mmCIF file of C-alpha atoms in Angstrom:
data_model
loop_
_atom_site.group_PDB
_atom_site.id
_atom_site.type_symbol
_atom_site.label_atom_id
_atom_site.label_comp_id
_atom_site.label_asym_id
_atom_site.label_seq_id
_atom_site.Cartn_x
_atom_site.Cartn_y
_atom_site.Cartn_z
ATOM 1 C CA MET L 358 0.000 0.000 0.000
ATOM 2 C CA ALA L 359 1.098 3.558 -0.695
ATOM 3 C CA ASP L 360 0.050 6.869 0.878
ATOM 4 C CA ILE L 361 0.208 10.470 -0.283
ATOM 5 C CA THR L 362 1.053 12.772 2.635
ATOM 6 C CA HIS L 363 1.185 16.544 3.056
ATOM 7 C CA LEU L 364 1.536 18.888 6.021
ATOM 8 C CA ILE L 365 0.789 22.600 5.936
ATOM 9 C CA ARG L 366 0.471 25.278 8.613
ATOM 10 C CA VAL L 367 -2.530 27.569 8.222
ATOM 11 C CA ALA L 368 -3.030 30.951 9.894
ATOM 12 C CA ALA L 369 -6.617 30.164 10.859
ATOM 13 C CA PRO L 370 -8.309 28.363 13.740
ATOM 14 C CA VAL L 371 -9.550 24.775 13.542
ATOM 15 C CA THR L 372 -13.124 26.073 13.566
ATOM 16 C CA THR L 373 -12.482 27.748 10.207
ATOM 17 C CA LEU L 374 -10.740 24.740 8.637
ATOM 18 C CA TYR L 375 -13.021 21.968 9.825
ATOM 19 C CA PRO L 376 -16.053 22.812 7.655
ATOM 20 C CA LEU L 377 -13.741 23.179 4.641
ATOM 21 C CA VAL L 378 -12.554 19.556 4.937
ATOM 22 C CA ALA L 379 -15.579 17.875 6.552
ATOM 23 C CA THR L 380 -18.505 19.099 4.422
ATOM 24 C CA PRO L 381 -19.370 18.841 0.732
ATOM 25 C CA GLY L 382 -19.900 22.611 0.582
ATOM 26 C CA GLY L 383 -16.480 23.179 2.085
ATOM 27 C CA LEU L 384 -14.793 20.924 -0.479
ATOM 28 C CA ALA L 385 -16.433 22.960 -3.266
ATOM 29 C CA ARG L 386 -14.743 26.134 -2.000
ATOM 30 C CA TRP L 387 -11.165 24.970 -2.642
ATOM 31 C CA TRP L 388 -11.083 21.568 -4.401
ATOM 32 C CA ALA L 389 -13.662 21.320 -7.184
ATOM 33 C CA GLU L 390 -16.703 23.355 -8.213
ATOM 34 C CA ASP L 391 -18.609 20.214 -9.180
ATOM 35 C CA VAL L 392 -19.569 18.749 -5.800
ATOM 36 C CA GLU L 393 -22.989 17.163 -5.463
ATOM 37 C CA SER L 394 -24.433 16.029 -2.166
ATOM 38 C CA SER L 395 -27.749 14.621 -1.009
ATOM 39 C CA ASP L 396 -26.651 14.732 2.627
ATOM 40 C CA PRO L 397 -23.641 16.060 4.565
ATOM 41 C CA ARG L 398 -21.991 12.620 4.838
ATOM 42 C CA HIS L 399 -21.862 11.936 1.087
ATOM 43 C CA ALA L 400 -20.347 13.814 -1.824
ATOM 44 C CA ARG L 401 -19.817 13.159 -5.508
ATOM 45 C CA VAL L 402 -16.919 15.199 -6.844
ATOM 46 C CA GLY L 403 -16.866 15.553 -10.632
ATOM 47 C CA PHE L 404 -13.996 16.393 -12.948
ATOM 48 C CA PHE L 405 -13.587 16.888 -16.709
ATOM 49 C CA ASP L 406 -17.295 17.527 -17.368
ATOM 50 C CA ARG L 407 -18.102 14.546 -15.094
ATOM 51 C CA ALA L 408 -15.995 12.094 -17.118
ATOM 52 C CA THR L 409 -14.446 11.318 -13.724
ATOM 53 C CA VAL L 410 -16.564 11.241 -10.568
ATOM 54 C CA TYR L 411 -15.323 10.281 -7.110
ATOM 55 C CA ALA L 412 -18.009 9.143 -4.690
ATOM 56 C CA LEU L 413 -17.000 9.980 -1.108
ATOM 57 C CA ARG L 414 -18.517 8.982 2.235
ATOM 58 C CA LEU L 415 -17.604 10.802 5.437
ATOM 59 C CA ASP L 416 -16.436 7.967 7.676
ATOM 60 C CA ARG L 417 -15.001 9.978 10.537
ATOM 61 C CA ALA L 418 -15.803 13.435 11.802
ATOM 62 C CA ASP L 419 -14.250 14.057 15.204
ATOM 63 C CA ASP L 420 -15.210 17.293 16.897
ATOM 64 C CA ALA L 421 -13.284 19.569 14.563
ATOM 65 C CA VAL L 422 -9.959 17.744 14.838
ATOM 66 C CA ALA L 423 -10.267 15.134 12.081
ATOM 67 C CA ALA L 424 -12.311 14.181 9.045
ATOM 68 C CA THR L 425 -11.918 11.062 6.932
ATOM 69 C CA TRP L 426 -13.653 10.529 3.603
ATOM 70 C CA ALA L 427 -13.831 6.971 2.237
ATOM 71 C CA CYS L 428 -13.434 6.916 -1.548
ATOM 72 C CA GLU L 429 -16.041 4.585 -3.004
ATOM 73 C CA SER L 430 -15.325 5.020 -6.730
ATOM 74 C CA GLY L 431 -12.829 6.391 -9.194
ATOM 75 C CA GLN L 432 -9.698 5.441 -11.064
ATOM 76 C CA GLU L 433 -7.407 3.894 -8.455
ATOM 77 C CA TRP L 434 -9.296 5.810 -5.731
ATOM 78 C CA ALA L 435 -11.875 3.159 -4.791
ATOM 79 C CA GLY L 436 -10.924 1.825 -1.366
ATOM 80 C CA THR L 437 -8.636 4.750 -0.503
ATOM 81 C CA ARG L 438 -9.226 7.362 2.217
ATOM 82 C CA LEU L 439 -8.818 11.128 2.407
ATOM 83 C CA GLU L 440 -7.719 11.887 5.982
ATOM 84 C CA PHE L 441 -7.552 15.429 7.304
ATOM 85 C CA GLY L 442 -6.010 15.801 10.746
ATOM 86 C CA LEU L 443 -6.276 19.278 12.278
ATOM 87 C CA VAL L 444 -3.827 20.187 15.031
ATOM 88 C CA PRO L 445 -4.550 23.539 16.708
ATOM 89 C CA SER L 446 -1.788 25.831 17.913
ATOM 90 C CA GLY L 447 -3.239 29.083 19.214
ATOM 91 C CA GLN L 448 -4.989 30.744 16.281
ATOM 92 C CA ASP L 449 -3.075 28.597 13.767
ATOM 93 C CA THR L 450 -3.763 25.048 12.642
ATOM 94 C CA THR L 451 -1.494 22.391 11.195
ATOM 95 C CA VAL L 452 -3.239 20.284 8.563
ATOM 96 C CA ARG L 453 -1.929 16.732 8.290
ATOM 97 C CA PHE L 454 -3.349 15.291 5.082
ATOM 98 C CA VAL L 455 -3.090 11.674 3.950
ATOM 99 C CA HIS L 456 -4.607 10.123 0.842
ATOM 100 C CA ALA L 457 -4.220 6.629 2.246
ATOM 101 C CA ALA L 458 -4.310 3.024 1.082
ATOM 102 C CA TRP L 459 -3.440 3.234 -2.602
ATOM 103 C CA ALA L 460 -2.805 -0.217 -4.050
ATOM 104 C CA ALA L 461 0.525 0.897 -5.557
ATOM 105 C CA PRO L 462 2.567 4.027 -6.336
ATOM 106 C CA THR L 463 1.514 4.196 -10.006
ATOM 107 C CA ASP L 464 2.019 7.130 -12.362
ATOM 108 C CA TYR L 465 -1.536 8.241 -11.487
ATOM 109 C CA PHE L 466 -0.639 8.121 -7.779
ATOM 110 C CA HIS L 467 2.339 10.428 -8.425
ATOM 111 C CA SER L 468 0.208 12.778 -10.513
ATOM 112 C CA CYS L 469 -2.381 12.950 -7.730
ATOM 113 C CA ASN L 470 0.395 13.687 -5.226
ATOM 114 C CA THR L 471 1.345 16.773 -7.253
ATOM 115 C CA VAL L 472 -2.273 17.937 -7.432
ATOM 116 C CA TRP L 473 -2.843 17.388 -3.691
ATOM 117 C CA GLY L 474 0.175 19.605 -2.999
ATOM 118 C CA GLU L 475 -1.468 22.444 -4.938
ATOM 119 C CA LEU L 476 -4.779 21.754 -3.257
ATOM 120 C CA MET L 477 -3.235 22.143 0.207
ATOM 121 C CA PHE L 478 -2.240 25.701 -0.719
ATOM 122 C CA ARG L 479 -5.761 26.381 -2.021
ATOM 123 C CA LEU L 480 -7.197 25.092 1.268
ATOM 124 C CA LYS L 481 -4.766 27.332 3.168
ATOM 125 C CA SER L 482 -5.714 30.377 1.086
ATOM 126 C CA GLU L 483 -9.438 29.738 1.535
ATOM 127 C CA ALA L 484 -9.084 29.372 5.317
ATOM 128 C CA GLU L 485 -6.926 32.501 5.566
ATOM 129 C CA GLY L 486 -9.476 34.625 3.683
ATOM 130 C CA ARG L 487 -7.523 34.843 0.426
ATOM 131 C CA ALA L 488 -9.784 32.550 -1.585
ATOM 132 C CA LEU L 489 -8.366 31.299 -4.872
ATOM 133 C CA GLY L 490 -11.449 29.212 -5.543
ATOM 134 C CA PRO L 491 -11.483 25.550 -6.440
ATOM 135 C CA LEU L 492 -8.647 24.115 -8.507
ATOM 136 C CA PHE L 493 -11.026 22.316 -10.836
ATOM 137 C CA GLY L 494 -13.823 24.030 -12.752
ATOM 138 C CA ARG L 495 -16.983 22.307 -13.914
ATOM 139 C CA THR L 496 -15.950 21.581 -17.496
ATOM 140 C CA ALA L 497 -12.157 21.583 -17.615
ATOM 141 C CA MET L 498 -9.136 20.892 -15.504
ATOM 142 C CA SER L 499 -7.647 24.168 -14.342
ATOM 143 C CA TYR L 500 -4.274 22.693 -13.473
#
C-alpha cells in the first residue's frame, strides 16, 4: 500500500478549517466546483465535465480535529481514504493530510500527489481569507 502525505500550517483556527474539509460545501470552495451532495456525509466530486466522478462517504468526523472521507469510486481511488487531521496551535492550525491506502505508487498516484500539494495551498488560502477558488472548474481541468 502507498500513501500520499502533506503537512501545511494555516493561519486560521480549527473552527475555520473543519467545515472546509468535513462538508461537501467546504470541499467545493477549494477543491472542485462540481460537488454534489444529497446529505452532509456523502459527496460526488466531478472532474472533466463529469468524465471522472469520485463518490466519497464521510467515515469519521471528530469534533473539529479530524475528518476522513472513504473513496467509493474512481480510477485507483476506490478503497482509498482522504484523511484530514487538524492540530490547533493558538490561532493557527497544522493540517496533516493523507490520501491513504493506494494499491501501488503508479504514475496516477504520483500525478495525484502533485495535485494534492497544490490543493493544500488552495485550502490554506481559503481558510486565511484569500480565496483562490477551487482548482477544478466544472468543465475543464484548471491545473
